[in-house]
Amino acid sequence: APGRKTGLVQTQGSAAPARQTGLVQTTTAGQHKKSDDVAGVVMHILEVAESDFAALLTQARENESESQRKFDELMEENKVATLTKKGGVKYKNREVTQLESTVSEQSNNLESTQDELDAVLDYISKLNAQCVAKPDSYEEKKRRREEEIQGLQEALQILEGDAIA
């Protein structure tokens, strides 16, 4: 057991027994009894060591089992998270494809609508030139009036010439 000091000392003769904690073996007449005591102590030490090792082994196995369980839980969580994220990526890729398609369609619609608008505006401008009365400039009015007056004077002369003749 930890913290306990034991020692084995071997001495020759029976002069003075060694005074240490632990076992003392002498070569005198009481050797068999002390050997049995030593064997008992050794057996006890071995039993304590065995129980300590057994306890440590049990604790190590429990720790290993707990660690393995936690590892398995973590791996399962990671698998679920990975699958969820892969599903999310597939969904996002599909959404991107759909949005790109929509953008392309809308761009084509915009171009065709813009072409139609340009054609309509061009037609309106041509119609405005034909339909909307623009005030004539002063010079134009003056020229037309002079032509009209000259035409009337010629008509008057023709009529007066016919009337005279």
PDB file of C-alpha atoms in Angstrom:
ATOM      1  CA  ALA A   1       0.000   0.000   0.000  1.00  0.00           C
ATOM      2  CA  PRO A   2       1.286   3.485  -0.690  1.00  0.00           C
ATOM      3  CA  GLY A   3       2.935   5.280   2.184  1.00  0.00           C
ATOM      4  CA  ARG A   4       3.935   2.066   4.011  1.00  0.00           C
ATOM      5  CA  LYS A   5       7.625   1.280   4.237  1.00  0.00           C
ATOM      6  CA  THR A   6       8.692  -2.287   4.440  1.00  0.00           C
ATOM      7  CA  GLY A   7      12.109  -3.762   4.282  1.00  0.00           C
ATOM      8  CA  LEU A   8      13.790  -7.110   4.463  1.00  0.00           C
ATOM      9  CA  VAL A   9      17.047  -7.391   6.325  1.00  0.00           C
ATOM     10  CA  GLN A  10      19.100 -10.568   6.524  1.00  0.00           C
ATOM     11  CA  THR A  11      21.624 -10.973   9.327  1.00  0.00           C
ATOM     12  CA  GLN A  12      24.042 -13.754  10.273  1.00  0.00           C
ATOM     13  CA  GLY A  13      23.875 -15.060  13.829  1.00  0.00           C
ATOM     14  CA  SER A  14      21.753 -13.992  16.717  1.00  0.00           C
ATOM     15  CA  ALA A  15      23.850 -11.172  18.027  1.00  0.00           C
ATOM     16  CA  ALA A  16      21.411  -8.290  17.750  1.00  0.00           C
ATOM     17  CA  PRO A  17      18.240  -8.357  15.746  1.00  0.00           C
ATOM     18  CA  ALA A  18      17.908  -5.514  13.252  1.00  0.00           C
ATOM     19  CA  ARG A  19      15.429  -2.858  14.252  1.00  0.00           C
ATOM     20  CA  GLN A  20      13.656  -1.717  11.101  1.00  0.00           C
ATOM     21  CA  THR A  21      10.126  -1.710  10.065  1.00  0.00           C
ATOM     22  CA  GLY A  22       9.551  -4.715   7.978  1.00  0.00           C
ATOM     23  CA  LEU A  23      10.817  -8.247   8.154  1.00  0.00           C
ATOM     24  CA  VAL A  24      13.966  -9.560   9.649  1.00  0.00           C
ATOM     25  CA  GLN A  25      15.339 -12.964   8.746  1.00  0.00           C
ATOM     26  CA  THR A  26      17.964 -14.538  10.877  1.00  0.00           C
ATOM     27  CA  THR A  27      19.791 -17.836  10.525  1.00  0.00           C
ATOM     28  CA  THR A  28      19.055 -18.975  14.036  1.00  0.00           C
ATOM     29  CA  ALA A  29      16.576 -21.474  15.381  1.00  0.00           C
ATOM     30  CA  GLY A  30      13.507 -19.247  14.899  1.00  0.00           C
ATOM     31  CA  GLN A  31      14.149 -19.071  11.216  1.00  0.00           C
ATOM     32  CA  HIS A  32      11.099 -21.095  10.157  1.00  0.00           C
ATOM     33  CA  LYS A  33       8.666 -19.030  12.126  1.00  0.00           C
ATOM     34  CA  LYS A  34      10.076 -15.785  10.764  1.00  0.00           C
ATOM     35  CA  SER A  35      10.073 -17.250   7.238  1.00  0.00           C
ATOM     36  CA  ASP A  36       6.412 -18.000   7.594  1.00  0.00           C
ATOM     37  CA  ASP A  37       5.861 -14.448   8.842  1.00  0.00           C
ATOM     38  CA  VAL A  38       7.883 -13.087   5.937  1.00  0.00           C
ATOM     39  CA  ALA A  39       5.927 -15.194   3.467  1.00  0.00           C
ATOM     40  CA  GLY A  40       2.679 -13.936   4.978  1.00  0.00           C
ATOM     41  CA  VAL A  41       3.831 -10.340   4.732  1.00  0.00           C
ATOM     42  CA  VAL A  42       5.034 -10.868   1.169  1.00  0.00           C
ATOM     43  CA  MET A  43       1.716 -12.456   0.298  1.00  0.00           C
ATOM     44  CA  HIS A  44      -0.075  -9.555   1.932  1.00  0.00           C
ATOM     45  CA  ILE A  45       2.053  -7.061  -0.041  1.00  0.00           C
ATOM     46  CA  LEU A  46       1.317  -8.964  -3.238  1.00  0.00           C
ATOM     47  CA  GLU A  47      -2.403  -9.041  -2.433  1.00  0.00           C
ATOM     48  CA  VAL A  48      -2.417  -5.274  -1.769  1.00  0.00           C
ATOM     49  CA  ALA A  49      -0.505  -4.678  -4.983  1.00  0.00           C
ATOM     50  CA  GLU A  50      -2.902  -6.945  -6.865  1.00  0.00           C
ATOM     51  CA  SER A  51      -5.941  -5.147  -5.468  1.00  0.00           C
ATOM     52  CA  ASP A  52      -4.356  -1.759  -6.266  1.00  0.00           C
ATOM     53  CA  PHE A  53      -3.627  -2.880  -9.815  1.00  0.00           C
ATOM     54  CA  ALA A  54      -7.116  -4.330 -10.143  1.00  0.00           C
ATOM     55  CA  ALA A  55      -8.642  -1.054  -8.931  1.00  0.00           C
ATOM     56  CA  LEU A  56      -6.444   0.926 -11.317  1.00  0.00           C
ATOM     57  CA  LEU A  57      -7.329  -1.428 -14.169  1.00  0.00           C
ATOM     58  CA  THR A  58     -11.045  -1.125 -13.383  1.00  0.00           C
ATOM     59  CA  GLN A  59     -10.770   2.654 -13.213  1.00  0.00           C
ATOM     60  CA  ALA A  60      -8.800   2.762 -16.487  1.00  0.00           C
ATOM     61  CA  ARG A  61     -11.409   0.569 -18.179  1.00  0.00           C
ATOM     62  CA  GLU A  62     -14.224   2.770 -16.873  1.00  0.00           C
ATOM     63  CA  ASN A  63     -12.387   5.887 -18.066  1.00  0.00           C
ATOM     64  CA  GLU A  64     -11.788   4.260 -21.441  1.00  0.00           C
ATOM     65  CA  SER A  65     -15.451   3.248 -21.710  1.00  0.00           C
ATOM     66  CA  GLU A  66     -16.593   6.752 -20.815  1.00  0.00           C
ATOM     67  CA  SER A  67     -14.142   8.275 -23.288  1.00  0.00           C
ATOM     68  CA  GLN A  68     -15.277   5.865 -26.000  1.00  0.00           C
ATOM     69  CA  ARG A  69     -18.929   6.713 -25.296  1.00  0.00           C
ATOM     70  CA  LYS A  70     -18.205  10.442 -25.503  1.00  0.00           C
ATOM     71  CA  PHE A  71     -16.206   9.899 -28.696  1.00  0.00           C
ATOM     72  CA  ASP A  72     -19.060   7.895 -30.238  1.00  0.00           C
ATOM     73  CA  GLU A  73     -21.562  10.638 -29.285  1.00  0.00           C
ATOM     74  CA  LEU A  74     -19.304  13.302 -30.780  1.00  0.00           C
ATOM     75  CA  MET A  75     -18.845  11.283 -33.976  1.00  0.00           C
ATOM     76  CA  GLU A  76     -22.622  10.828 -34.280  1.00  0.00           C
ATOM     77  CA  GLU A  77     -23.178  14.555 -33.754  1.00  0.00           C
ATOM     78  CA  ASN A  78     -20.523  15.292 -36.378  1.00  0.00           C
ATOM     79  CA  LYS A  79     -22.169  12.894 -38.847  1.00  0.00           C
ATOM     80  CA  VAL A  80     -25.537  14.556 -38.316  1.00  0.00           C
ATOM     81  CA  ALA A  81     -24.008  18.025 -38.652  1.00  0.00           C
ATOM     82  CA  THR A  82     -22.138  16.987 -41.798  1.00  0.00           C
ATOM     83  CA  LEU A  83     -25.259  15.531 -43.390  1.00  0.00           C
ATOM     84  CA  THR A  84     -27.255  18.614 -42.447  1.00  0.00           C
ATOM     85  CA  LYS A  85     -24.632  20.907 -43.934  1.00  0.00           C
ATOM     86  CA  LYS A  86     -24.359  18.812 -47.112  1.00  0.00           C
ATOM     87  CA  GLY A  87     -28.137  18.996 -47.467  1.00  0.00           C
ATOM     88  CA  GLY A  88     -27.954  22.737 -46.956  1.00  0.00           C
ATOM     89  CA  VAL A  89     -25.257  23.015 -49.616  1.00  0.00           C
ATOM     90  CA  LYS A  90     -27.372  21.010 -52.092  1.00  0.00           C
ATOM     91  CA  TYR A  91     -30.366  23.241 -51.371  1.00  0.00           C
ATOM     92  CA  LYS A  92     -28.296  26.404 -51.718  1.00  0.00           C
ATOM     93  CA  ASN A  93     -26.790  25.164 -55.001  1.00  0.00           C
ATOM     94  CA  ARG A  94     -30.274  24.444 -56.337  1.00  0.00           C
ATOM     95  CA  GLU A  95     -31.424  27.867 -55.194  1.00  0.00           C
ATOM     96  CA  VAL A  96     -28.411  29.513 -56.866  1.00  0.00           C
ATOM     97  CA  THR A  97     -29.168  27.679 -60.118  1.00  0.00           C
ATOM     98  CA  GLN A  98     -32.814  28.762 -59.985  1.00  0.00           C
ATOM     99  CA  LEU A  99     -31.868  32.353 -59.214  1.00  0.00           C
ATOM    100  CA  GLU A 100     -29.345  32.422 -62.049  1.00  0.00           C
ATOM    101  CA  SER A 101     -32.024  31.091 -64.388  1.00  0.00           C
ATOM    102  CA  THR A 102     -34.490  33.714 -63.152  1.00  0.00           C
ATOM    103  CA  VAL A 103     -31.906  36.478 -63.581  1.00  0.00           C
ATOM    104  CA  SER A 104     -31.200  35.300 -67.123  1.00  0.00           C
ATOM    105  CA  GLU A 105     -34.906  35.222 -67.987  1.00  0.00           C
ATOM    106  CA  GLN A 106     -35.480  38.637 -66.441  1.00  0.00           C
ATOM    107  CA  SER A 107     -32.495  40.068 -68.316  1.00  0.00           C
ATOM    108  CA  ASN A 108     -33.895  38.723 -71.596  1.00  0.00           C
ATOM    109  CA  ASN A 109     -37.333  40.115 -70.711  1.00  0.00           C
ATOM    110  CA  LEU A 110     -35.769  43.471 -69.897  1.00  0.00           C
ATOM    111  CA  GLU A 111     -33.942  43.572 -73.218  1.00  0.00           C
ATOM    112  CA  SER A 112     -37.029  42.667 -75.247  1.00  0.00           C
ATOM    113  CA  THR A 113     -39.195  45.115 -73.284  1.00  0.00           C
ATOM    114  CA  GLN A 114     -36.594  47.842 -73.764  1.00  0.00           C
ATOM    115  CA  ASP A 115     -36.556  47.121 -77.526  1.00  0.00           C
ATOM    116  CA  GLU A 116     -40.359  47.368 -77.613  1.00  0.00           C
ATOM    117  CA  LEU A 117     -40.266  50.618 -75.644  1.00  0.00           C
ATOM    118  CA  ASP A 118     -37.683  52.099 -78.001  1.00  0.00           C
ATOM    119  CA  ALA A 119     -39.817  51.137 -81.026  1.00  0.00           C
ATOM    120  CA  VAL A 120     -42.963  52.646 -79.459  1.00  0.00           C
ATOM    121  CA  LEU A 121     -41.159  55.882 -78.559  1.00  0.00           C
ATOM    122  CA  ASP A 122     -39.772  56.148 -82.109  1.00  0.00           C
ATOM    123  CA  TYR A 123     -43.258  55.626 -83.569  1.00  0.00           C
ATOM    124  CA  ILE A 124     -44.750  58.238 -81.222  1.00  0.00           C
ATOM    125  CA  SER A 125     -42.129  60.759 -82.241  1.00  0.00           C
ATOM    126  CA  LYS A 126     -42.994  60.150 -85.936  1.00  0.00           C
ATOM    127  CA  LEU A 127     -46.708  60.514 -85.174  1.00  0.00           C
ATOM    128  CA  ASN A 128     -46.107  63.710 -83.252  1.00  0.00           C
ATOM    129  CA  ALA A 129     -44.336  65.173 -86.257  1.00  0.00           C
ATOM    130  CA  GLN A 130     -47.366  64.368 -88.434  1.00  0.00           C
ATOM    131  CA  CYS A 131     -50.216  65.061 -86.034  1.00  0.00           C
ATOM    132  CA  VAL A 132     -49.210  67.896 -83.820  1.00  0.00           C
ATOM    133  CA  ALA A 133     -49.644  71.335 -85.363  1.00  0.00           C
ATOM    134  CA  LYS A 134     -46.540  73.320 -84.986  1.00  0.00           C
ATOM    135  CA  PRO A 135     -46.871  77.038 -85.130  1.00  0.00           C
ATOM    136  CA  ASP A 136     -45.237  78.270 -88.287  1.00  0.00           C
ATOM    137  CA  SER A 137     -42.467  80.730 -88.022  1.00  0.00           C
ATOM    138  CA  TYR A 138     -43.140  84.363 -88.937  1.00  0.00           C
ATOM    139  CA  GLU A 139     -41.156  84.093 -92.151  1.00  0.00           C
ATOM    140  CA  GLU A 140     -43.136  81.036 -93.250  1.00  0.00           C
ATOM    141  CA  LYS A 141     -46.444  82.730 -92.533  1.00  0.00           C
ATOM    142  CA  LYS A 142     -45.345  85.847 -94.389  1.00  0.00           C
ATOM    143  CA  ARG A 143     -44.222  83.847 -97.422  1.00  0.00           C
ATOM    144  CA  ARG A 144     -47.495  81.896 -97.622  1.00  0.00           C
ATOM    145  CA  ARG A 145     -49.556  85.061 -97.250  1.00  0.00           C
ATOM    146  CA  GLU A 146     -47.620  86.785-100.014  1.00  0.00           C
ATOM    147  CA  GLU A 147     -48.126  83.740-102.259  1.00  0.00           C
ATOM    148  CA  GLU A 148     -51.828  83.788-101.441  1.00  0.00           C
ATOM    149  CA  ILE A 149     -52.086  87.501-102.152  1.00  0.00           C
ATOM    150  CA  GLN A 150     -50.250  87.124-105.449  1.00  0.00           C
ATOM    151  CA  GLY A 151     -52.531  84.229-106.388  1.00  0.00           C
ATOM    152  CA  LEU A 152     -55.594  86.339-105.610  1.00  0.00           C
ATOM    153  CA  GLN A 153     -54.270  89.287-107.617  1.00  0.00           C
ATOM    154  CA  GLU A 154     -53.686  87.038-110.596  1.00  0.00           C
ATOM    155  CA  ALA A 155     -57.209  85.673-110.246  1.00  0.00           C
ATOM    156  CA  LEU A 156     -58.542  89.219-110.048  1.00  0.00           C
ATOM    157  CA  GLN A 157     -56.686  90.244-113.170  1.00  0.00           C
ATOM    158  CA  ILE A 158     -58.007  87.213-114.997  1.00  0.00           C
ATOM    159  CA  LEU A 159     -61.507  88.042-113.917  1.00  0.00           C
ATOM    160  CA  GLU A 160     -61.168  91.723-114.828  1.00  0.00           C
ATOM    161  CA  GLY A 161     -59.684  90.807-118.178  1.00  0.00           C
ATOM    162  CA  ASP A 162     -62.600  88.528-118.919  1.00  0.00           C
ATOM    163  CA  ALA A 163     -65.050  91.125-117.800  1.00  0.00           C
ATOM    164  CA  ILE A 164     -63.493  93.772-120.034  1.00  0.00           C
ATOM    165  CA  ALA A 165     -63.310  91.657-123.068  1.00  0.00           C
TER     166      ALA A 165
END
